[in-house]
Amino acid sequence: MTVALMWEARAAEGRGEELLTWARAQDFAPEPLRRELFRAPQDRVLVITWWDAPYDADLPELPEPAAELVTRAVHRWRFEAVDPA
């Protein structure tokens, strides 16, 4: 089964690049099958990782960044892949 973990945060004013750099620098052990980073208006950063694991597996996730780097708590979601019937 493929599981996708999504992590999204909104940077403090003017700190979008710093948040993106911070997210890029985070390591996973073990490494995911795939990892993608996105950015959006209002200095939002999204990280999606894909894992070959059951839905409820204990998987490494990105931590909360330093409080002064973000405007609110990180949002997290977990999804499982389904057949495109």
PDB file of C-alpha atoms in Angstrom:
ATOM      1  CA  MET A   1       0.000   0.000   0.000  1.00  0.00           C
ATOM      2  CA  THR A   2       1.152   3.549  -0.674  1.00  0.00           C
ATOM      3  CA  VAL A   3       0.621   6.170   2.010  1.00  0.00           C
ATOM      4  CA  ALA A   4       1.118   9.910   1.447  1.00  0.00           C
ATOM      5  CA  LEU A   5       1.879  12.241   4.327  1.00  0.00           C
ATOM      6  CA  MET A   6       1.176  15.925   3.780  1.00  0.00           C
ATOM      7  CA  TRP A   7       2.711  18.687   5.913  1.00  0.00           C
ATOM      8  CA  GLU A   8       1.734  22.337   5.397  1.00  0.00           C
ATOM      9  CA  ALA A   9       2.872  25.470   7.223  1.00  0.00           C
ATOM     10  CA  ARG A  10       2.536  29.223   6.764  1.00  0.00           C
ATOM     11  CA  ALA A  11       5.686  31.233   7.327  1.00  0.00           C
ATOM     12  CA  ALA A  12       5.855  34.377   9.384  1.00  0.00           C
ATOM     13  CA  GLU A  13       5.804  37.569   7.299  1.00  0.00           C
ATOM     14  CA  GLY A  14       8.752  37.665   4.898  1.00  0.00           C
ATOM     15  CA  ARG A  15      10.159  34.306   6.026  1.00  0.00           C
ATOM     16  CA  GLY A  16       8.813  32.054   3.252  1.00  0.00           C
ATOM     17  CA  GLU A  17      12.245  31.278   1.765  1.00  0.00           C
ATOM     18  CA  GLU A  18      13.621  30.502   5.215  1.00  0.00           C
ATOM     19  CA  LEU A  19      10.752  28.068   5.893  1.00  0.00           C
ATOM     20  CA  LEU A  20      11.283  26.413   2.499  1.00  0.00           C
ATOM     21  CA  THR A  21      15.016  26.075   3.201  1.00  0.00           C
ATOM     22  CA  TRP A  22      14.241  24.608   6.642  1.00  0.00           C
ATOM     23  CA  ALA A  23      11.813  22.050   5.137  1.00  0.00           C
ATOM     24  CA  ARG A  24      14.364  21.013   2.474  1.00  0.00           C
ATOM     25  CA  ALA A  25      17.025  20.436   5.144  1.00  0.00           C
ATOM     26  CA  GLN A  26      14.942  17.987   7.191  1.00  0.00           C
ATOM     27  CA  ASP A  27      16.067  14.354   6.912  1.00  0.00           C
ATOM     28  CA  PHE A  28      13.959  11.220   7.166  1.00  0.00           C
ATOM     29  CA  ALA A  29      15.152   7.880   8.500  1.00  0.00           C
ATOM     30  CA  PRO A  30      14.235   5.821   6.616  1.00  0.00           C
ATOM     31  CA  GLU A  31      13.889   7.813   3.421  1.00  0.00           C
ATOM     32  CA  PRO A  32      10.441   7.996   1.766  1.00  0.00           C
ATOM     33  CA  LEU A  33       9.821   6.568  -1.709  1.00  0.00           C
ATOM     34  CA  ARG A  34       9.286  10.114  -2.933  1.00  0.00           C
ATOM     35  CA  ARG A  35       9.321  13.636  -1.510  1.00  0.00           C
ATOM     36  CA  GLU A  36       8.037  16.856  -3.067  1.00  0.00           C
ATOM     37  CA  LEU A  37       8.052  20.461  -1.872  1.00  0.00           C
ATOM     38  CA  PHE A  38       5.613  23.156  -2.967  1.00  0.00           C
ATOM     39  CA  ARG A  39       5.078  26.817  -2.152  1.00  0.00           C
ATOM     40  CA  ALA A  40       2.019  29.022  -2.451  1.00  0.00           C
ATOM     41  CA  PRO A  41       0.976  32.628  -1.844  1.00  0.00           C
ATOM     42  CA  GLN A  42       1.108  33.907   1.728  1.00  0.00           C
ATOM     43  CA  ASP A  43       4.471  32.134   2.227  1.00  0.00           C
ATOM     44  CA  ARG A  44       2.907  28.681   2.586  1.00  0.00           C
ATOM     45  CA  VAL A  45       5.065  25.563   2.230  1.00  0.00           C
ATOM     46  CA  LEU A  46       3.748  22.065   1.513  1.00  0.00           C
ATOM     47  CA  VAL A  47       5.748  18.843   1.770  1.00  0.00           C
ATOM     48  CA  ILE A  48       4.340  15.526   0.538  1.00  0.00           C
ATOM     49  CA  THR A  49       6.114  12.242   1.192  1.00  0.00           C
ATOM     50  CA  TRP A  50       5.140   8.818  -0.185  1.00  0.00           C
ATOM     51  CA  TRP A  51       5.744   5.588   1.713  1.00  0.00           C
ATOM     52  CA  ASP A  52       5.332   1.881   0.971  1.00  0.00           C
ATOM     53  CA  ALA A  53       3.578   1.101   4.251  1.00  0.00           C
ATOM     54  CA  PRO A  54       0.193   0.369   5.821  1.00  0.00           C
ATOM     55  CA  TYR A  55      -2.018   3.367   6.530  1.00  0.00           C
ATOM     56  CA  ASP A  56      -1.441   3.224  10.281  1.00  0.00           C
ATOM     57  CA  ALA A  57       2.335   2.619  10.065  1.00  0.00           C
ATOM     58  CA  ASP A  58       4.628   4.563  12.371  1.00  0.00           C
ATOM     59  CA  LEU A  59       6.326   6.838   9.809  1.00  0.00           C
ATOM     60  CA  PRO A  60       8.730   9.743  10.286  1.00  0.00           C
ATOM     61  CA  GLU A  61       7.114  13.138   9.839  1.00  0.00           C
ATOM     62  CA  LEU A  62       8.461  16.655   9.611  1.00  0.00           C
ATOM     63  CA  PRO A  63       8.527  18.318  13.026  1.00  0.00           C
ATOM     64  CA  GLU A  64       7.112  21.704  13.959  1.00  0.00           C
ATOM     65  CA  PRO A  65       9.516  24.460  12.910  1.00  0.00           C
ATOM     66  CA  ALA A  66      10.630  27.079  15.414  1.00  0.00           C
ATOM     67  CA  ALA A  67       7.626  29.117  16.575  1.00  0.00           C
ATOM     68  CA  GLU A  68       9.051  32.401  15.259  1.00  0.00           C
ATOM     69  CA  LEU A  69       9.281  30.924  11.736  1.00  0.00           C
ATOM     70  CA  VAL A  70       5.540  30.220  11.351  1.00  0.00           C
ATOM     71  CA  THR A  71       2.238  32.024  11.931  1.00  0.00           C
ATOM     72  CA  ARG A  72       0.285  28.989  13.158  1.00  0.00           C
ATOM     73  CA  ALA A  73       0.609  25.308  13.990  1.00  0.00           C
ATOM     74  CA  VAL A  74       1.528  22.974  11.135  1.00  0.00           C
ATOM     75  CA  HIS A  75      -1.326  21.148   9.382  1.00  0.00           C
ATOM     76  CA  ARG A  76      -0.847  17.423   8.731  1.00  0.00           C
ATOM     77  CA  TRP A  77      -2.841  14.879   6.731  1.00  0.00           C
ATOM     78  CA  ARG A  78      -2.408  11.199   5.891  1.00  0.00           C
ATOM     79  CA  PHE A  79      -3.873   9.544   2.784  1.00  0.00           C
ATOM     80  CA  GLU A  80      -3.757   6.078   1.251  1.00  0.00           C
ATOM     81  CA  ALA A  81      -3.621   5.477  -2.494  1.00  0.00           C
ATOM     82  CA  VAL A  82      -6.696   3.978  -4.130  1.00  0.00           C
ATOM     83  CA  ASP A  83      -7.230   2.429  -7.562  1.00  0.00           C
ATOM     84  CA  PRO A  84      -8.500   5.010 -10.073  1.00  0.00           C
ATOM     85  CA  ALA A  85     -11.623   2.942 -10.877  1.00  0.00           C
TER      86      ALA A  85
END
